[in-house]
mmCIF file of C-alpha atoms (C1' of nucleotides) in Angstrom:
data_model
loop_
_atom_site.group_PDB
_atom_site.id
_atom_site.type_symbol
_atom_site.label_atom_id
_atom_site.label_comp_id
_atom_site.label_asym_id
_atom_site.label_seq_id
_atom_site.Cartn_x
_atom_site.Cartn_y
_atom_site.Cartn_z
ATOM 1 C CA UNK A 715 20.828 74.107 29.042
ATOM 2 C CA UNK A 716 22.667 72.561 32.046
ATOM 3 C CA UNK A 717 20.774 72.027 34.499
ATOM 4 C CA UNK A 718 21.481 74.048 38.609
ATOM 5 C CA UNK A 719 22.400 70.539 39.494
ATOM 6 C CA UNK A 720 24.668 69.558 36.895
ATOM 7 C CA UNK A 721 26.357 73.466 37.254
ATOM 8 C CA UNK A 722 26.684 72.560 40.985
ATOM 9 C CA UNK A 723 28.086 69.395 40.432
ATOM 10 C CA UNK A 724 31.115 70.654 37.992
ATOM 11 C CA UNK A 725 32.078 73.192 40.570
ATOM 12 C CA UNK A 726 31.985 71.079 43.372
ATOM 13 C CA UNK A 727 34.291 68.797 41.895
ATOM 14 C CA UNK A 728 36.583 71.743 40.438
ATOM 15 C CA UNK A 729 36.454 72.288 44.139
ATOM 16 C CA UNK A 730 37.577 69.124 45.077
ATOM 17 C CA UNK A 731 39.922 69.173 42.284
ATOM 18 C CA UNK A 732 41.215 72.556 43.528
ATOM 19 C CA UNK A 733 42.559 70.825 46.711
ATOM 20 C CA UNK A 734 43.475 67.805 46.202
ATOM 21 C CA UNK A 735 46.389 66.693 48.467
ATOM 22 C CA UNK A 736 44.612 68.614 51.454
ATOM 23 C CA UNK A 737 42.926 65.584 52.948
ATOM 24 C CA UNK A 738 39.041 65.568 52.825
ATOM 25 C CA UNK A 739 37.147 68.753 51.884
ATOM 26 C CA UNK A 740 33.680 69.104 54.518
ATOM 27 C CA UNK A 741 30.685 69.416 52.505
ATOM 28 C CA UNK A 742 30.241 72.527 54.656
ATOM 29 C CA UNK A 743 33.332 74.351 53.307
ATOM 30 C CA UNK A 744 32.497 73.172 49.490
ATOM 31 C CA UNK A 745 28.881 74.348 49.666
ATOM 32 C CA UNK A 746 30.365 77.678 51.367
ATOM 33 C CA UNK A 747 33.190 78.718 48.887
ATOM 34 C CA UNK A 748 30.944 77.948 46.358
ATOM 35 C CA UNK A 749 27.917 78.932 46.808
ATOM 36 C CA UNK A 750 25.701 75.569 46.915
ATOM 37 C CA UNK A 751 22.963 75.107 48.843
ATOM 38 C CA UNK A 752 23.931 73.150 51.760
ATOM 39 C CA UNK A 753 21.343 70.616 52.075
ATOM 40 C CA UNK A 754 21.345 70.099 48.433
ATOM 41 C CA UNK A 755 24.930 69.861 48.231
ATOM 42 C CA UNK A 756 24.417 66.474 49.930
ATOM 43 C CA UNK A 757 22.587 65.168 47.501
ATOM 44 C CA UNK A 758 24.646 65.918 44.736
ATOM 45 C CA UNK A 759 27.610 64.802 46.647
ATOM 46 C CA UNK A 760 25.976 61.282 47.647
ATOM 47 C CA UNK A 761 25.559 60.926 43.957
ATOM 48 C CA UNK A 762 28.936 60.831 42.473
ATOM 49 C CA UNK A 763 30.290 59.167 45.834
ATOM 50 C CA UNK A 764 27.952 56.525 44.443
ATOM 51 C CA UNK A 765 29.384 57.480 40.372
ATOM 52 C CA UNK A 766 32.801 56.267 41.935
ATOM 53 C CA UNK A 767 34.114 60.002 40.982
ATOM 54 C CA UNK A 768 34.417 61.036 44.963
ATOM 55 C CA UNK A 769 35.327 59.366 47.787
ATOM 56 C CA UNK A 770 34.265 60.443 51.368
ATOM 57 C CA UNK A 771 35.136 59.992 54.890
ATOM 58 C CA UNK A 772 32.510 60.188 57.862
ATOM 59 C CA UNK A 773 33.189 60.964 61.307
ATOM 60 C CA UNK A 774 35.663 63.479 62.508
ATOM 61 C CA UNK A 775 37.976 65.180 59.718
ATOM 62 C CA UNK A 776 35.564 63.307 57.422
ATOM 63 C CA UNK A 777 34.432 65.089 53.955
ATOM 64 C CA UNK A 778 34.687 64.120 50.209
ATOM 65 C CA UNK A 779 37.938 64.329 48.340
ATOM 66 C CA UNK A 780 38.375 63.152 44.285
ATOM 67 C CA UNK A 781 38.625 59.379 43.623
ATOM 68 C CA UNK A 782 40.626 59.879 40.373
ATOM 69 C CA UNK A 783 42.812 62.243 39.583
ATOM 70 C CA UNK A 784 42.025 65.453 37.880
ATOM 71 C CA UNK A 785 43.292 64.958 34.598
ATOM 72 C CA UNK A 786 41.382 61.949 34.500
ATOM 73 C CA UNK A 787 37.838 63.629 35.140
ATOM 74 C CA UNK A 788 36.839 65.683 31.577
ATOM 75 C CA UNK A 789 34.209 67.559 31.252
ATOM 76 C CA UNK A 790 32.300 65.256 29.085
ATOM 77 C CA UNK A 791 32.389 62.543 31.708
ATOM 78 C CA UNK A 792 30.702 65.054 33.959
ATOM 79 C CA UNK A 793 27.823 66.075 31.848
ATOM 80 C CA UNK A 794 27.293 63.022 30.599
ATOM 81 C CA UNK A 795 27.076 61.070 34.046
ATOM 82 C CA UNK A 796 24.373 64.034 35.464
ATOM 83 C CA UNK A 797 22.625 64.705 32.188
ATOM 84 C CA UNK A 798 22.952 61.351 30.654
ATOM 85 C CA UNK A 799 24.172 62.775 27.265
ATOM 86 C CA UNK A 800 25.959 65.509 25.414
ATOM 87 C CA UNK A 801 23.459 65.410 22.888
ATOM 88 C CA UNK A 802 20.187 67.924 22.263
ATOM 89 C CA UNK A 803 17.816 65.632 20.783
ATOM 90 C CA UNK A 804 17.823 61.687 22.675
ATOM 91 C CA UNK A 805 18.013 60.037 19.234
ATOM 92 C CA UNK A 806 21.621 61.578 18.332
ATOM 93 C CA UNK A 807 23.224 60.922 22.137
ATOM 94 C CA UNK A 808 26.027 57.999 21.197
ATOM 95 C CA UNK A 809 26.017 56.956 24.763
ATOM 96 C CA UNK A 810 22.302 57.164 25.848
ATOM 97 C CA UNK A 811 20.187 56.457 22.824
ATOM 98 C CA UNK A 812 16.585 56.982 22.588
ATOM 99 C CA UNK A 813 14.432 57.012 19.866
ATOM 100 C CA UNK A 814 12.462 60.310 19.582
ATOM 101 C CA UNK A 815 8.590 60.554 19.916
ATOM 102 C CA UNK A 816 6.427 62.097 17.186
ATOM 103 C CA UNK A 817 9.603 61.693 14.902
ATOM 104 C CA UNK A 818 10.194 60.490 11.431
ATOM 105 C CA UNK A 819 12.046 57.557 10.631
ATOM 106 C CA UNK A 820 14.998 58.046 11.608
ATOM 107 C CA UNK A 821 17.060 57.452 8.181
ATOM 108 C CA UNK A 822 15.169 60.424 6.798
ATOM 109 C CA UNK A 823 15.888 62.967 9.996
ATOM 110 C CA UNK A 824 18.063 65.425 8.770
ATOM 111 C CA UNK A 825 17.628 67.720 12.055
ATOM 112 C CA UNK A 826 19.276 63.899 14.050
ATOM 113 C CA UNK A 827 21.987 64.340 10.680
ATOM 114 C CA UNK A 828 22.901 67.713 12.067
ATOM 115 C CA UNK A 829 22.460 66.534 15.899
ATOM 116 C CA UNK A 830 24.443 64.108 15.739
ATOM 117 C CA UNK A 831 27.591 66.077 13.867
ATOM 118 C CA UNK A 832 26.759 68.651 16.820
ATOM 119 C CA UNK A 833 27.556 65.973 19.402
ATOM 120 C CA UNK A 834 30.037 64.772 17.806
ATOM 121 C CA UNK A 835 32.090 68.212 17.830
ATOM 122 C CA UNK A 836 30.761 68.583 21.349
ATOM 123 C CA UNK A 837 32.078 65.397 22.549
ATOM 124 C CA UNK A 838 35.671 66.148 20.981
ATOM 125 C CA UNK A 839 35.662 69.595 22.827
ATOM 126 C CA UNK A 840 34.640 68.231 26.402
ATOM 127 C CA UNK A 841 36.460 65.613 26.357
ATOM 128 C CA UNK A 842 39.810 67.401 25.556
ATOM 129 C CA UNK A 843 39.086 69.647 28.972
ATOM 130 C CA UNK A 844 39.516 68.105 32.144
ATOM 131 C CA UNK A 845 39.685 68.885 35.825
ATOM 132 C CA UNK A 846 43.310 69.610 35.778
ATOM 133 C CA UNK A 847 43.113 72.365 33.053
ATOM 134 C CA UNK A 848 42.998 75.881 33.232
ATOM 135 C CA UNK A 849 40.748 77.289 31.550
ATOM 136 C CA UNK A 850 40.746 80.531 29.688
ATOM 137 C CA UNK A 851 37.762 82.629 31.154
ATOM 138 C CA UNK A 852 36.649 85.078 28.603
ATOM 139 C CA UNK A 853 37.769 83.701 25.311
ATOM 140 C CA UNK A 854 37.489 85.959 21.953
ATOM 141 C CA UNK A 855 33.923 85.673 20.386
ATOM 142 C CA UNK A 856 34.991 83.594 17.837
ATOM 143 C CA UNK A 857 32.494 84.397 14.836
ATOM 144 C CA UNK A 858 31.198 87.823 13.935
ATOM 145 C CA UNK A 859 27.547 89.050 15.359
ATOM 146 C CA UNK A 860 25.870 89.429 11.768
ATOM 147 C CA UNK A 861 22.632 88.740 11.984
ATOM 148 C CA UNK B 1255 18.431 69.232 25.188
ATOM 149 C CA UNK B 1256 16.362 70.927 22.484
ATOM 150 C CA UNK B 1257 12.604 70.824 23.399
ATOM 151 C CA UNK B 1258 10.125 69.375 21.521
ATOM 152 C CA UNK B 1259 8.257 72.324 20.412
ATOM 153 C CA UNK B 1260 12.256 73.158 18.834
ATOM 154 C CA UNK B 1261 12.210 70.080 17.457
ATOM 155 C CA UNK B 1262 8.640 70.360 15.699
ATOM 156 C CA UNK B 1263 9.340 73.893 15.104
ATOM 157 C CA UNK B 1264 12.837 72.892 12.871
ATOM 158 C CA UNK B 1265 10.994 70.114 10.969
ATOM 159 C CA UNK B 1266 7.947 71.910 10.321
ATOM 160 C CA UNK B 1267 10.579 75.108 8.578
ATOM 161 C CA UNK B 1268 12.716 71.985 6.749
ATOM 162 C CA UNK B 1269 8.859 70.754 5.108
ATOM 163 C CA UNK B 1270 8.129 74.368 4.107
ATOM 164 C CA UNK B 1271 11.863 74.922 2.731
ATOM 165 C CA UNK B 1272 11.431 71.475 1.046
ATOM 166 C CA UNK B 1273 8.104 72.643 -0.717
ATOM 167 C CA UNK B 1274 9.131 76.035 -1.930
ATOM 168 C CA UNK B 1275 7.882 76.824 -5.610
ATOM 169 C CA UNK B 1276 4.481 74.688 -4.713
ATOM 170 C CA UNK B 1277 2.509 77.751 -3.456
ATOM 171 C CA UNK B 1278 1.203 78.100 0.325
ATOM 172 C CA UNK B 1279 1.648 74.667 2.177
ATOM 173 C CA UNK B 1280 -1.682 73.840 4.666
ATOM 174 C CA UNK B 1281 -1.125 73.270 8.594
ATOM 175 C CA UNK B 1282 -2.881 69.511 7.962
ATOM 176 C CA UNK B 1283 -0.505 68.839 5.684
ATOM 177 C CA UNK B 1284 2.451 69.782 7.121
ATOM 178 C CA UNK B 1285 1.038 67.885 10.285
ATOM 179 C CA UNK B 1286 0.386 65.150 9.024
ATOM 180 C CA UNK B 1287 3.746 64.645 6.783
ATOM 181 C CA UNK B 1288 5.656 66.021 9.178
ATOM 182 C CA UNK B 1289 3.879 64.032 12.538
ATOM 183 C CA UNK B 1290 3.363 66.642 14.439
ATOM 184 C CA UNK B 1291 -0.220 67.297 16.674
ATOM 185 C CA UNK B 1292 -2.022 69.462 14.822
ATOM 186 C CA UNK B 1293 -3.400 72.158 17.090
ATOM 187 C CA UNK B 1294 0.422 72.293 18.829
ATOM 188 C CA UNK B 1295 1.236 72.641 15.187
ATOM 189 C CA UNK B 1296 -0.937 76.105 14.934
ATOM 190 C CA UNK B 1297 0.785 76.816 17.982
ATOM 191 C CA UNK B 1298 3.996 76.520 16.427
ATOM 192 C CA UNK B 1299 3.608 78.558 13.033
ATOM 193 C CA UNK B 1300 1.723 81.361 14.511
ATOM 194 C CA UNK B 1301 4.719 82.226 16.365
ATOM 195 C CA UNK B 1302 6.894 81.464 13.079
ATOM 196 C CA UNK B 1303 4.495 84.074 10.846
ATOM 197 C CA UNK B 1304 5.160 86.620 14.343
ATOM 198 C CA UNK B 1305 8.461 86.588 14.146
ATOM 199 C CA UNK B 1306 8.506 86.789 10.434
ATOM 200 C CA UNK B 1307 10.400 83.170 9.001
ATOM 201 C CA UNK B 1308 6.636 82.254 7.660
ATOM 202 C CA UNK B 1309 3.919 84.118 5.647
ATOM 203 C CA UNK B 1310 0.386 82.446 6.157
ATOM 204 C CA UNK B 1311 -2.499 82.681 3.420
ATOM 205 C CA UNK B 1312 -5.657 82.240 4.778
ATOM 206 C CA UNK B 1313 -9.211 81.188 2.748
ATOM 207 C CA UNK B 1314 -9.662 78.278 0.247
ATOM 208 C CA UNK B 1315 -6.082 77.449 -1.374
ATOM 209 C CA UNK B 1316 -4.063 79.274 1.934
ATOM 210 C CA UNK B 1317 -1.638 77.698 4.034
ATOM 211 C CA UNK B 1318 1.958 78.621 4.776
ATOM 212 C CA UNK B 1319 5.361 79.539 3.054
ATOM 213 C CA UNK B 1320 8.931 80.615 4.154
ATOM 214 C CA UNK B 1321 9.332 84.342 4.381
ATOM 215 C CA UNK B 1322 13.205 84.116 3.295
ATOM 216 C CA UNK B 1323 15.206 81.929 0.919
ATOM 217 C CA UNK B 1324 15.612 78.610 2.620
ATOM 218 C CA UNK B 1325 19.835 79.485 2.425
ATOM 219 C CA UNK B 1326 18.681 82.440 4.530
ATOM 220 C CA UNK B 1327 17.325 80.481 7.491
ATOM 221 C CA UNK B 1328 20.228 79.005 9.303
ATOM 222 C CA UNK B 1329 19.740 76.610 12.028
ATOM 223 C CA UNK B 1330 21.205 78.586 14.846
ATOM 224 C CA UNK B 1331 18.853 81.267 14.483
ATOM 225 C CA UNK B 1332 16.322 78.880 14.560
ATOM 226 C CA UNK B 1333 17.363 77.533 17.944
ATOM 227 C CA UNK B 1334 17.498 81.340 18.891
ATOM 228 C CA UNK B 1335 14.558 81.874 18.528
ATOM 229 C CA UNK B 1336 13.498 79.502 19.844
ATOM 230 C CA UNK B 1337 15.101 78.390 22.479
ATOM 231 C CA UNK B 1338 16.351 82.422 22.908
ATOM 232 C CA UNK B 1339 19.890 81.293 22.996
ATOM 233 C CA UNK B 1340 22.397 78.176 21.813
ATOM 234 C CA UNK B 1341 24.565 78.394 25.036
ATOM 235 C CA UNK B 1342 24.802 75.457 27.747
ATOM 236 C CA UNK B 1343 24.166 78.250 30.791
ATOM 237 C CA UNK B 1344 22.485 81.527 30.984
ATOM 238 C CA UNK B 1345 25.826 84.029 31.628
ATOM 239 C CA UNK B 1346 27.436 82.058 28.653
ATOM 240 C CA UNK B 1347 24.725 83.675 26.222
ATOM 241 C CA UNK B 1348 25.952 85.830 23.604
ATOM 242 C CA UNK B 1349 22.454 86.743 22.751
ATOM 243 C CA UNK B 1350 20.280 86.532 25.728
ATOM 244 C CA UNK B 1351 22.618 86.774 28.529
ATOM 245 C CA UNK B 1352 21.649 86.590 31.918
ATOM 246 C CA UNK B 1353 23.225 86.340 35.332
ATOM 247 C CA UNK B 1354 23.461 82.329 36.977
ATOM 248 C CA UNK B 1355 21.870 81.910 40.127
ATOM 249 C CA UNK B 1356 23.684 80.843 43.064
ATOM 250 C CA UNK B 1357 26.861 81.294 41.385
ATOM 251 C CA UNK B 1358 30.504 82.277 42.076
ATOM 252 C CA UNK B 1359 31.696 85.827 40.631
ATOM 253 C CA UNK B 1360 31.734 85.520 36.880
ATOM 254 C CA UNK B 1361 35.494 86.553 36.123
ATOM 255 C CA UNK B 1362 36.272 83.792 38.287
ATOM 256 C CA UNK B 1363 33.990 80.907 37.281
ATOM 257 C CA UNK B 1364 35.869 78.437 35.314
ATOM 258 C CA UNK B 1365 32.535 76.792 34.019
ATOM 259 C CA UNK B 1366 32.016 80.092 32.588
ATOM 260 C CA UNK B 1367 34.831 80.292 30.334
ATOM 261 C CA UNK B 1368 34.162 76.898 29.054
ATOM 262 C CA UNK B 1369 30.990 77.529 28.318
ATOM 263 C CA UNK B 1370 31.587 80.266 26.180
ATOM 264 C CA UNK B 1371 34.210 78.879 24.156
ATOM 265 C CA UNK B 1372 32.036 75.749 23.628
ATOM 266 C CA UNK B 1373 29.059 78.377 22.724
ATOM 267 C CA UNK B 1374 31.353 79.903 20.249
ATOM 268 C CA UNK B 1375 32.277 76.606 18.322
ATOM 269 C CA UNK B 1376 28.001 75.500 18.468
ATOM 270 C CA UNK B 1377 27.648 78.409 16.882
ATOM 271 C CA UNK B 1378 29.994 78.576 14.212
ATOM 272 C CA UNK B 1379 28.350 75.213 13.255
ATOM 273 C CA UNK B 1380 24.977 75.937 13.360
ATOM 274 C CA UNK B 1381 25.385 79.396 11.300
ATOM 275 C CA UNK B 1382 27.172 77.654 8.471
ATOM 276 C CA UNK B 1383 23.854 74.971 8.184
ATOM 277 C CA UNK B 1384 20.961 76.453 6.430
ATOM 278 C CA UNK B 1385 17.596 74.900 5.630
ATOM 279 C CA UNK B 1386 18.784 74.806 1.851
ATOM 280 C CA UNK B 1387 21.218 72.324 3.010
ATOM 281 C CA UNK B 1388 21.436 68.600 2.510
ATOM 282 C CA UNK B 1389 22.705 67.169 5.516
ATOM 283 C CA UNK B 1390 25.055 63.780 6.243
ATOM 284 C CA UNK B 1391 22.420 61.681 8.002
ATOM 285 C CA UNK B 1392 25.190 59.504 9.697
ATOM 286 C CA UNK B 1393 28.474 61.346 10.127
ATOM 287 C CA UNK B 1394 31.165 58.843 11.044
ATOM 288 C CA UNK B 1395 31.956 58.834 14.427
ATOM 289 C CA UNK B 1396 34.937 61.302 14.892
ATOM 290 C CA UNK B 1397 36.272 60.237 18.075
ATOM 291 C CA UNK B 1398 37.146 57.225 19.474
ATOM 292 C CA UNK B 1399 34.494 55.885 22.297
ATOM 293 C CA UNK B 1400 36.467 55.050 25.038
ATOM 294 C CA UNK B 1401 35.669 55.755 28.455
ATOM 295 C "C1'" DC C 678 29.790 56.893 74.752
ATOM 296 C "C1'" DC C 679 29.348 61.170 72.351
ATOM 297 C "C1'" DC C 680 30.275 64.329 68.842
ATOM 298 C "C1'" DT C 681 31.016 65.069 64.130
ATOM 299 C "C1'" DT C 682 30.137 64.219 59.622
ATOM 300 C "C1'" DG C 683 28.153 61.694 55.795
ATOM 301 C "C1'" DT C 684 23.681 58.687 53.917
ATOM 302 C "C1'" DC C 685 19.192 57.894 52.654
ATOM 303 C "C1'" DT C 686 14.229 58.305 51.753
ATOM 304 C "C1'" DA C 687 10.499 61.032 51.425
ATOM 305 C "C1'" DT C 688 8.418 65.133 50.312
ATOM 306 C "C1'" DA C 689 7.082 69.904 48.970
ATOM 307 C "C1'" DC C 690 6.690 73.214 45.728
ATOM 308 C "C1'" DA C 691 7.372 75.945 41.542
ATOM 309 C "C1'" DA C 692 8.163 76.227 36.807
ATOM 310 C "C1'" DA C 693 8.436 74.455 32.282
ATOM 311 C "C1'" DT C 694 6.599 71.500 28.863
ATOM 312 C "C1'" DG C 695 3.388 69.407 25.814
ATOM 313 C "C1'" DG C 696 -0.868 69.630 24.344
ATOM 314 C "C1'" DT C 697 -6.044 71.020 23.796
ATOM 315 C "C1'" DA C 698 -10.428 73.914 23.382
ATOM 316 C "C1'" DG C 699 -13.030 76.895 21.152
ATOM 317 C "C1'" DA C 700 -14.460 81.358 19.588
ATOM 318 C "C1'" DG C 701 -12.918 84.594 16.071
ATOM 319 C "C1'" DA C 702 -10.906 86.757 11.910
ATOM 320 C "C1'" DT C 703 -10.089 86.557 6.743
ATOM 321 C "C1'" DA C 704 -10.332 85.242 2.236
ATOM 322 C "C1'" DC C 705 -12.006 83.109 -1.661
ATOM 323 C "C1'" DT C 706 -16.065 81.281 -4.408
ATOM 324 C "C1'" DA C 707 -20.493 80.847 -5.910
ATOM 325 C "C1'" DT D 249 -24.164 87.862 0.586
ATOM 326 C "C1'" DA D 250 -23.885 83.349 2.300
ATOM 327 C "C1'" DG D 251 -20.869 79.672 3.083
ATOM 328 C "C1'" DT D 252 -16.858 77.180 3.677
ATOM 329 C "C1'" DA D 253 -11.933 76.709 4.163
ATOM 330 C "C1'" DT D 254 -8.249 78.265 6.465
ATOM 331 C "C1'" DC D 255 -5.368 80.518 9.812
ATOM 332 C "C1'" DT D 256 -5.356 83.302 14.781
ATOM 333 C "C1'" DC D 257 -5.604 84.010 19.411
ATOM 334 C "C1'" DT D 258 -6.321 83.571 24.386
ATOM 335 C "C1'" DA D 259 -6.893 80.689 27.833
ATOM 336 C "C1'" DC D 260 -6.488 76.576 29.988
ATOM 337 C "C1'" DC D 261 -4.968 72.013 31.796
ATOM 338 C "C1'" DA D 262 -2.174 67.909 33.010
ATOM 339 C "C1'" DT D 263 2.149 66.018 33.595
ATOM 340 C "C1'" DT D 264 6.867 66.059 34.242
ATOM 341 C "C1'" DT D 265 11.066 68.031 35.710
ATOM 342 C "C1'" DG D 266 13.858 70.793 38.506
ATOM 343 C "C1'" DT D 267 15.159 72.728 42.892
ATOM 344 C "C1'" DA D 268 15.347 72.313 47.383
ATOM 345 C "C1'" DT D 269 14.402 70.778 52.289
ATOM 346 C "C1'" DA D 270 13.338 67.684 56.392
ATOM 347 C "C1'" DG D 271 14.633 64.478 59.343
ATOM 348 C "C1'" DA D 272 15.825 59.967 60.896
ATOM 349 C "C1'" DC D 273 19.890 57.055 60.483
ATOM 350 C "C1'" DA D 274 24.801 55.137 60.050
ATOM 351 C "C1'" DA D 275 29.556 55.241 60.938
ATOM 352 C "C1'" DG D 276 34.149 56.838 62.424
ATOM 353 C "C1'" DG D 277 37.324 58.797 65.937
ATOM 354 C "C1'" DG D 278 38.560 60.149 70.457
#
DNA sequence: CCCTTGTCTATACAAATGGTAGAGATACTA
DNA sequence: TAGTATCTCTACCATTTGTATAGACAAGGG
């Protein structure tokens, strides 16, 4: 699962990517349209002013606006910058390797075999989607229920 | 990320798949091959046997085996069960949906949609994997690793 | 100078996770 | 029927992680 901060943080920057060209957004009006606690907000914010992915202004008419474009922010950046990695297990993440505890050596794991095909197919989907793409909302369930 | 007890859960079904034909396989065993702590590891199957993927023998000569054909296990249930649900948020859930706190109205929520499509494509992979398959233990790396 | 707005560090608190303890229930075997 | 091997179950605990807040501070603009 993603994590409340990691949810936050995507639609804060969708946010941000929502109005770019407006001058700085206030962390007030993102945390109001979308629902973020305020205080928290800040935090998050702080964070990925610090990433390089926002840039903000203090004082009056201050607030946060994108440092890149849109197009140039996927999805897969995201996660992987406040989760650390696509992957479900640490020893199959391409990016943030870890070797697994209580595991079997590796060469023999077929559960990181499988892992690390997931992530792989994971990685090509999130990192076709960016900021700058609609998205289709309620797409058709792809496989059949059985089972 | 998949937890651990997923993780011990998977390998300790893959042992049991690996050993069908041999009669009832013992929790030591399995613990030991398998490196997993063995009273987590009673843990573990009892809730296997309760939701019916393992029969358990007990006496002299008991132990566990698979309740299905190892073809009829499929990963994704697996992580069902366990887990109670493959998707990357709660409201993205095909199986155990439920509502995301603190977040905008669903039709509207971009994250949403993209979670659902990317819960659609997880699936499709993990239904087509069974524990009666071999698995590549290093796919090649499909995309490139830029950025 | 003062108001507005962002920055930073420390904390509080709740929930999930990983793991253990130990008494009990069955089943086989002698 | 005793005895031993094996799984079963409930409860419990410690640690980590996740979510969120408090509050003092820094900086920019008028």
């Amino acid at each position: 699962m993603l994590s409340q901060k990691t949810r936050y943080t995507i639609r804060a920057l969708q946010h941000l990517a929502d109005t770019v060209g407006q001058g700085p957004v206030r962390l007030d009006a993102i945390a109001e349209a979308q629902n973020i606690p305020r205080k928290f907000l800040t935090v998050i914010l702080s964070e990925m002013v610090r990433a390089g992915l926002v840039i903000s202004h203090r004082g009056r008419d201050g607030g946060y606006e994108l440092a890149l474009a849109p197009v140039d922010i996927r999805y897969g950046d995201i996660i992987r910058l406040t989760r650390g990695s696509l992957a479900l297990v640490p020893c199959a993440s391409r990016n943030a390797y870890e070797h697994c505890q209580n595991c079997l050596p590796e060469a023999d794991c077929r559960l990181r075999g499988l892992m690390l095909t997931l992530r792989d197919e994971m990685a090509a989907m999130l990192d076709k989607v960016s900021l700058a793409d609609a998205i289709t909302l309620e797409p058709a369930f792809a496989e059949a229920v059985d089972a």
